[in-house]
Amino acid sequence: MSLKVDRDGMAFTFKGGMLPMTVMELTSADPERIREQLAGKLSQSPAFFQHTPVVLSVERLDEPHLALERICAVCRAHKLLPVAVRGGPDPVKQSAWALGLGWFPPQEAARPRALESVPAGDAGESLAEEEAAEALAAPAVAAGGRIFRGTVRSGQQITAPEGDLVVVGAVNAGAEVLAGGSVHVYGALRGRALAGIHGDSQAAIFCRELRAELLSVAGNYKRLEDIDPRLLGTAVQVRLSDDQLSIMSLD
Amino acid sequence: MAKIIVVTSGKGGVGKTTSAAAIATGLALRGQKTVVIDFDVGLRNLDLIMGCERRVVYDLVNVIQGEAGLNQALIRDKRVDNLHILPASQTRDKDALTLEGVETVLNTLNKDFDYIICDSPAGIERGAQLAMYFADEAIVVTNPEVSSVRDSDRILGLLSSKTRRGERGDDPIKEHLLITRYNPNRVDLGDMLNLEDIREILAIDLVGLIPESEAVLRASNQGVPVTHDDSSDAGQAYADTVSRLLGEDVPLRFHEFQKKSLLSRMFGGGRR
């Protein structure tokens, strides 16, 4: 597990990750139209335009040559950071690389739905809101998830590195359950549970009966003796708020 | 085809050998042709509990290393016809056992016996893993205390992964919980874990509950498996356990604190 990598001698480690990402699906290649409509969006939800990374999807455009550099400049002027381009013919790919952007192959099969209801007459664009971007990340996380049925016993380690881990049973003392996403235990949690092992601070731990030796979300942990005794034995969720683990009753 | 049952626990001193001897004896008394094998190479005890220590000539290691035939090493029990003992070596260590050797021995015994009981050493190392590797069923011996329960939990994890059935993905090993040294009085006082807590944590079927009993220590020192002492509570509890292993539905006994009757309280000096 990446947790066990000896970090002392390493300058870096490569890790797989599933990040929520806003896809800006272009239906017009005209930088001026994009500029006008982005300006309108900026006034509606300024919180969204905070150097938000976006992937420019040009799959729905049918233009061999894009003014990609101008489109990027327009985005940056509105505090959106294009990090990659998805789809488009070979010249688009080459110009994306020339601009220092990544390129992803088109996602024909699994095209995400439009994240926003586009008002009639304003169908020229589609832009994600912050909450919607999280919703988009959810199916990707589920794809790497894992369901374990039975008792996780002392000495056993059950891992879902790229998604949520669901345990239908108990996690006994001395056992360890880890997930890149959230950990759900439909039974007593007596062992150690670590959620967000690659640093996902949105991950959480859920269990039916809290008796855990250790709880950790994105590296922030609590030991059994740090847990409010009144919460022991109850159904709880454990999540990060302000870099602190908070344990809340589910009942 | 014999059924191979490993008697294991992880923790030492919980009553594995006593239970292996008592259950093997009980199965033989019920007419099943049974052999009990001591896998605790280097810490041979089963022969003492079975009362055959003076008749050991060859042992399991001799058989595996080709120094003796299986029939030379098998000891026929004095009291029950259907029962044989395959003792361990006291002078070797567990590295003398090989997986192939154990498999050959078990395959040979398989033809002649109904039940093969493997008495596992404590721990989770090589000896314990060899004892459980070929098992069809496992009896996990647990005392009503937290460290024993945790070690049993660990063993249950190994039974599902580090065994032939686990590695091949065959039907899993049938796991039975055997609670020994249970004292309902001390459970009521909170000194011991209660039956329900143990069952909830380990989440496997209970095959027997053996009360803490003077009869067990007496039986061990006399070299007579406690099953023969059918007047004792422990002897009866092991007989019940054997019945359940044979598929019978037997109600649980000895798990509740026996309140003394009015008369015994009147004449017992008021002590509980």
Coordinates of N, CA, C and O in Angstrom, one line a residue, chain B residues 147-249:
Chain B
S147 N -8.0 -11.8 25.0 CA -6.9 -12.1 24.1 C -7.1 -13.4 23.4 O -6.7 -13.6 22.3
S148 N -7.8 -14.3 24.1 CA -8.1 -15.6 23.4 C -9.1 -15.4 22.2 O -8.9 -16.0 21.2
V149 N -10.1 -14.5 22.5 CA -11.0 -14.2 21.4 C -10.4 -13.6 20.2 O -10.6 -13.9 19.1
R150 N -9.4 -12.6 20.5 CA -8.8 -12.0 19.4 C -7.9 -13.0 18.6 O -7.9 -12.9 17.4
D151 N -7.2 -13.8 19.3 CA -6.3 -14.8 18.6 C -7.2 -15.8 17.8 O -6.8 -16.2 16.7
S152 N -8.3 -16.1 18.3 CA -9.2 -17.0 17.6 C -9.7 -16.3 16.3 O -9.8 -17.0 15.2
D153 N -10.0 -15.0 16.4 CA -10.4 -14.3 15.3 C -9.3 -14.3 14.2 O -9.6 -14.4 13.0
R154 N -8.1 -14.1 14.6 CA -6.9 -14.2 13.7 C -6.9 -15.5 13.0 O -6.7 -15.6 11.8
I155 N -7.0 -16.6 13.8 CA -7.0 -17.9 13.2 C -8.1 -18.1 12.2 O -7.9 -18.7 11.1
L156 N -9.3 -17.6 12.5 CA -10.4 -17.7 11.5 C -10.1 -17.0 10.2 O -10.4 -17.5 9.1
G157 N -9.3 -15.9 10.3 CA -8.9 -15.3 9.0 C -7.9 -16.1 8.3 O -8.0 -16.3 7.0
L158 N -7.0 -16.8 9.0 CA -6.0 -17.7 8.3 C -6.7 -18.9 7.7 O -6.4 -19.4 6.6
L159 N -7.8 -19.4 8.4 CA -8.5 -20.6 7.9 C -9.1 -20.3 6.6 O -9.3 -21.2 5.7
S160 N -9.5 -19.1 6.3 CA -10.2 -18.8 5.1 C -9.2 -18.4 4.0 O -9.5 -18.4 2.8
S161 N -7.9 -18.2 4.3 CA -6.9 -17.8 3.3 C -5.8 -18.8 3.1 O -5.4 -19.2 2.1
K162 N -5.2 -19.2 4.3 CA -4.0 -20.0 4.2 C -4.2 -21.5 4.3 O -3.5 -22.2 5.0
T163 N -5.3 -22.0 3.7 CA -5.5 -23.4 3.7 C -5.8 -23.8 2.2 O -6.0 -23.0 1.3
R164 N -5.8 -25.1 2.0 CA -6.0 -25.6 0.7 C -7.4 -25.2 0.1 O -7.5 -24.7 -1.0
R165 N -8.4 -25.3 1.0 CA -9.8 -24.9 0.5 C -9.8 -23.4 0.2 O -10.4 -23.0 -0.7
G166 N -9.1 -22.6 1.1 CA -9.1 -21.2 0.8 C -8.3 -20.8 -0.4 O -8.8 -20.0 -1.2
E167 N -7.2 -21.5 -0.7 CA -6.4 -21.2 -1.8 C -7.0 -21.6 -3.1 O -6.9 -21.0 -4.2
R168 N -7.7 -22.8 -3.1 CA -8.3 -23.2 -4.3 C -9.7 -22.6 -4.6 O -10.2 -22.8 -5.6
G169 N -10.2 -21.9 -3.5 CA -11.6 -21.4 -3.7 C -12.7 -22.4 -3.6 O -13.7 -22.2 -4.2
D170 N -12.3 -23.6 -3.0 CA -13.4 -24.6 -2.8 C -14.4 -24.1 -1.8 O -14.3 -23.0 -1.2
D171 N -15.3 -25.0 -1.4 CA -16.2 -24.7 -0.3 C -15.4 -24.3 0.9 O -14.4 -25.0 1.2
P172 N -15.7 -23.3 1.6 CA -14.9 -22.9 2.8 C -14.9 -24.0 3.9 O -15.8 -24.8 3.9
I173 N -13.8 -23.9 4.7 CA -13.7 -24.8 5.8 C -14.9 -24.5 6.8 O -15.3 -23.4 7.0
K174 N -15.6 -25.6 7.2 CA -16.7 -25.4 8.2 C -16.1 -25.1 9.6 O -15.3 -25.9 10.1
E175 N -16.4 -23.9 10.1 CA -15.8 -23.4 11.3 C -16.8 -23.6 12.5 O -17.9 -23.2 12.4
H176 N -16.2 -24.2 13.6 CA -17.0 -24.4 14.8 C -16.3 -23.7 15.9 O -15.1 -23.8 16.1
L177 N -17.1 -23.1 16.8 CA -16.6 -22.5 18.0 C -16.8 -23.4 19.1 O -17.9 -23.9 19.4
L178 N -15.7 -23.6 19.9 CA -15.7 -24.4 21.1 C -15.2 -23.5 22.2 O -14.0 -23.2 22.2
I179 N -16.1 -23.2 23.1 CA -15.7 -22.4 24.3 C -15.3 -23.3 25.4 O -16.1 -24.1 25.8
T180 N -14.1 -23.1 26.0 CA -13.7 -23.9 27.1 C -13.5 -23.1 28.3 O -13.3 -21.8 28.2
R181 N -13.4 -23.7 29.5 CA -13.1 -23.0 30.7 C -14.2 -22.0 31.0 O -13.9 -20.9 31.5
Y182 N -15.4 -22.3 30.7 CA -16.5 -21.3 30.9 C -17.0 -21.4 32.3 O -17.3 -22.5 32.7
N183 N -17.1 -20.3 33.0 CA -17.5 -20.3 34.4 C -18.7 -19.3 34.5 O -18.4 -18.1 34.7
P184 N -19.9 -19.8 34.5 CA -21.1 -18.9 34.5 C -21.1 -18.0 35.7 O -21.5 -16.8 35.6
N185 N -20.6 -18.5 36.8 CA -20.5 -17.7 38.0 C -19.6 -16.4 37.8 O -20.0 -15.3 38.1
R186 N -18.4 -16.7 37.2 CA -17.5 -15.6 37.0 C -18.0 -14.7 35.8 O -17.6 -13.5 35.7
V187 N -18.7 -15.3 34.9 CA -19.3 -14.4 33.8 C -20.3 -13.4 34.4 O -20.3 -12.2 34.1
D188 N -21.1 -13.9 35.3 CA -22.1 -13.1 36.0 C -21.4 -11.9 36.8 O -21.9 -10.8 36.9
L189 N -20.2 -12.3 37.3 CA -19.5 -11.2 38.1 C -18.8 -10.3 37.2 O -18.2 -9.3 37.7
G190 N -18.7 -10.6 35.9 CA -18.0 -9.7 35.0 C -16.6 -10.0 34.8 O -15.8 -9.3 34.2
D191 N -16.1 -11.1 35.4 CA -14.7 -11.5 35.3 C -14.4 -12.1 33.9 O -13.3 -12.1 33.5
M192 N -15.4 -12.7 33.3 CA -15.2 -13.4 32.1 C -16.2 -12.8 31.0 O -17.2 -12.3 31.4
L193 N -15.8 -12.9 29.8 CA -16.7 -12.6 28.7 C -17.8 -13.5 28.6 O -17.7 -14.7 28.9
N194 N -19.0 -13.0 28.3 CA -20.1 -14.0 28.2 C -20.3 -14.6 26.8 O -19.7 -14.1 25.9
L195 N -21.0 -15.7 26.8 CA -21.2 -16.5 25.6 C -21.6 -15.6 24.4 O -21.1 -15.8 23.3
E196 N -22.6 -14.8 24.7 CA -23.2 -14.0 23.6 C -22.1 -13.1 23.0 O -22.1 -12.9 21.7
D197 N -21.3 -12.4 23.8 CA -20.3 -11.5 23.3 C -19.3 -12.2 22.4 O -18.9 -11.8 21.4
I198 N -18.9 -13.4 22.9 CA -17.9 -14.2 22.1 C -18.5 -14.6 20.7 O -17.9 -14.5 19.7
R199 N -19.7 -15.0 20.8 CA -20.4 -15.5 19.5 C -20.6 -14.3 18.6 O -20.4 -14.4 17.4
E200 N -20.9 -13.1 19.2 CA -21.1 -12.0 18.3 C -19.8 -11.6 17.6 O -19.7 -11.2 16.4
I201 N -18.7 -11.6 18.4 CA -17.4 -11.1 17.8 C -16.9 -12.1 16.7 O -16.5 -11.8 15.6
L202 N -17.0 -13.4 17.1 CA -16.4 -14.4 16.2 C -17.3 -14.8 15.0 O -16.9 -15.3 14.0
A203 N -18.6 -14.6 15.3 CA -19.6 -14.8 14.2 C -19.5 -16.2 13.5 O -19.6 -16.3 12.3
I204 N -19.3 -17.3 14.3 CA -19.4 -18.6 13.8 C -20.3 -19.5 14.7 O -20.6 -19.1 15.8
D205 N -20.7 -20.7 14.2 CA -21.6 -21.5 14.9 C -20.9 -22.1 16.2 O -19.7 -22.5 16.1
L206 N -21.6 -22.1 17.3 CA -21.1 -22.7 18.5 C -21.3 -24.2 18.4 O -22.4 -24.7 18.3
V207 N -20.2 -25.0 18.6 CA -20.4 -26.5 18.6 C -20.4 -27.0 20.0 O -20.8 -28.1 20.3
G208 N -19.9 -26.2 21.0 CA -19.8 -26.8 22.3 C -19.4 -25.7 23.3 O -18.7 -24.7 23.0
L209 N -19.8 -26.0 24.6 CA -19.4 -25.1 25.6 C -18.9 -26.0 26.8 O -19.7 -26.8 27.3
I210 N -17.7 -25.9 27.2 CA -17.1 -26.8 28.2 C -17.0 -25.9 29.5 O -16.2 -24.9 29.5
P211 N -17.6 -26.3 30.6 CA -17.5 -25.5 31.8 C -16.1 -25.7 32.4 O -15.5 -26.8 32.2
E212 N -15.7 -24.7 33.1 CA -14.4 -24.9 33.9 C -14.7 -26.0 34.9 O -15.7 -25.9 35.6
S213 N -13.8 -26.9 34.9 CA -14.1 -28.1 35.7 C -12.8 -28.8 36.3 O -11.8 -28.8 35.6
E214 N -12.9 -29.2 37.5 CA -11.8 -29.9 38.1 C -11.6 -31.2 37.4 O -10.4 -31.8 37.3
A215 N -12.6 -31.8 36.8 CA -12.5 -33.1 36.1 C -11.5 -33.0 35.0 O -10.8 -34.0 34.7
V216 N -11.3 -31.8 34.3 CA -10.4 -31.7 33.2 C -9.0 -31.9 33.6 O -8.2 -32.6 33.0
L217 N -8.6 -31.2 34.7 CA -7.2 -31.3 35.2 C -6.9 -32.7 35.6 O -5.9 -33.2 35.4
R218 N -7.9 -33.2 36.3 CA -7.7 -34.6 36.8 C -7.5 -35.6 35.7 O -6.6 -36.4 35.7
A219 N -8.3 -35.4 34.6 CA -8.3 -36.3 33.5 C -6.9 -36.1 32.8 O -6.3 -37.1 32.4
S220 N -6.4 -34.9 32.6 CA -5.1 -34.7 32.0 C -4.0 -35.4 32.7 O -3.2 -36.1 32.1
N221 N -4.0 -35.2 34.0 CA -2.9 -35.8 34.8 C -3.0 -37.3 34.9 O -2.0 -38.0 35.0
Q222 N -4.2 -37.9 34.7 CA -4.3 -39.3 34.7 C -4.1 -39.9 33.4 O -4.0 -41.1 33.2
G223 N -4.1 -39.1 32.3 CA -4.0 -39.6 31.0 C -5.2 -40.3 30.5 O -5.1 -41.2 29.7
V224 N -6.4 -39.9 31.0 CA -7.6 -40.4 30.5 C -8.5 -39.3 30.0 O -8.9 -38.4 30.7
P225 N -8.7 -39.3 28.7 CA -9.6 -38.1 28.1 C -10.9 -38.0 28.9 O -11.5 -39.0 29.3
V226 N -11.2 -36.7 29.2 CA -12.3 -36.4 30.1 C -13.7 -37.0 29.6 O -14.6 -37.1 30.4
T227 N -13.7 -37.3 28.3 CA -15.0 -37.9 27.8 C -15.4 -39.2 28.5 O -16.5 -39.5 28.6
H228 N -14.3 -39.9 29.0 CA -14.6 -41.2 29.7 C -15.3 -40.9 31.0 O -15.9 -41.8 31.6
D229 N -15.1 -39.7 31.6 CA -15.7 -39.4 32.9 C -17.1 -38.9 32.7 O -17.3 -37.7 32.7
D230 N -18.0 -39.8 32.4 CA -19.4 -39.3 32.0 C -20.2 -38.8 33.2 O -21.3 -38.4 33.0
S231 N -19.6 -38.9 34.4 CA -20.4 -38.3 35.5 C -20.0 -36.8 35.6 O -20.7 -36.1 36.4
S232 N -18.9 -36.4 35.0 CA -18.5 -35.0 35.2 C -19.2 -34.1 34.2 O -19.6 -34.5 33.1
D233 N -19.3 -32.8 34.6 CA -19.9 -31.8 33.7 C -19.1 -31.7 32.4 O -19.7 -31.6 31.3
A234 N -17.8 -31.6 32.5 CA -17.0 -31.4 31.3 C -17.1 -32.6 30.4 O -17.2 -32.4 29.1
G235 N -17.1 -33.8 31.0 CA -17.2 -35.0 30.1 C -18.5 -35.0 29.4 O -18.6 -35.3 28.2
Q236 N -19.6 -34.6 30.0 CA -20.9 -34.6 29.4 C -20.9 -33.5 28.3 O -21.5 -33.7 27.2
A237 N -20.3 -32.3 28.6 CA -20.2 -31.2 27.6 C -19.5 -31.7 26.4 O -19.9 -31.3 25.3
Y238 N -18.4 -32.4 26.5 CA -17.7 -32.9 25.4 C -18.5 -33.9 24.6 O -18.5 -34.0 23.4
A239 N -19.3 -34.8 25.3 CA -20.1 -35.7 24.6 C -21.2 -35.0 23.8 O -21.5 -35.4 22.7
D240 N -21.7 -33.9 24.4 CA -22.7 -33.1 23.6 C -22.0 -32.5 22.4 O -22.6 -32.5 21.3
T241 N -20.8 -32.0 22.5 CA -20.0 -31.4 21.4 C -19.9 -32.5 20.3 O -20.1 -32.1 19.1
V242 N -19.5 -33.7 20.6 CA -19.4 -34.7 19.6 C -20.7 -35.0 18.9 O -20.8 -35.1 17.7
S243 N -21.8 -35.0 19.7 CA -23.1 -35.2 19.1 C -23.4 -34.1 18.0 O -23.9 -34.4 17.0
R244 N -23.1 -32.9 18.4 CA -23.3 -31.8 17.5 C -22.4 -31.9 16.2 O -22.9 -31.6 15.1
L245 N -21.2 -32.4 16.4 CA -20.3 -32.6 15.2 C -20.9 -33.6 14.3 O -20.7 -33.6 13.1
L246 N -21.6 -34.6 14.9 CA -22.2 -35.7 14.1 C -23.6 -35.2 13.6 O -24.3 -36.0 13.0
G247 N -23.9 -34.0 13.7 CA -25.1 -33.4 13.1 C -26.3 -33.5 14.0 O -27.4 -33.2 13.5
E248 N -26.2 -33.9 15.2 CA -27.4 -33.9 16.1 C -27.7 -32.6 16.7 O -26.8 -31.8 16.9
D249 N -29.0 -32.4 17.0 CA -29.4 -31.1 17.6 C -29.5 -31.3 19.1 O -30.4 -31.9 19.6

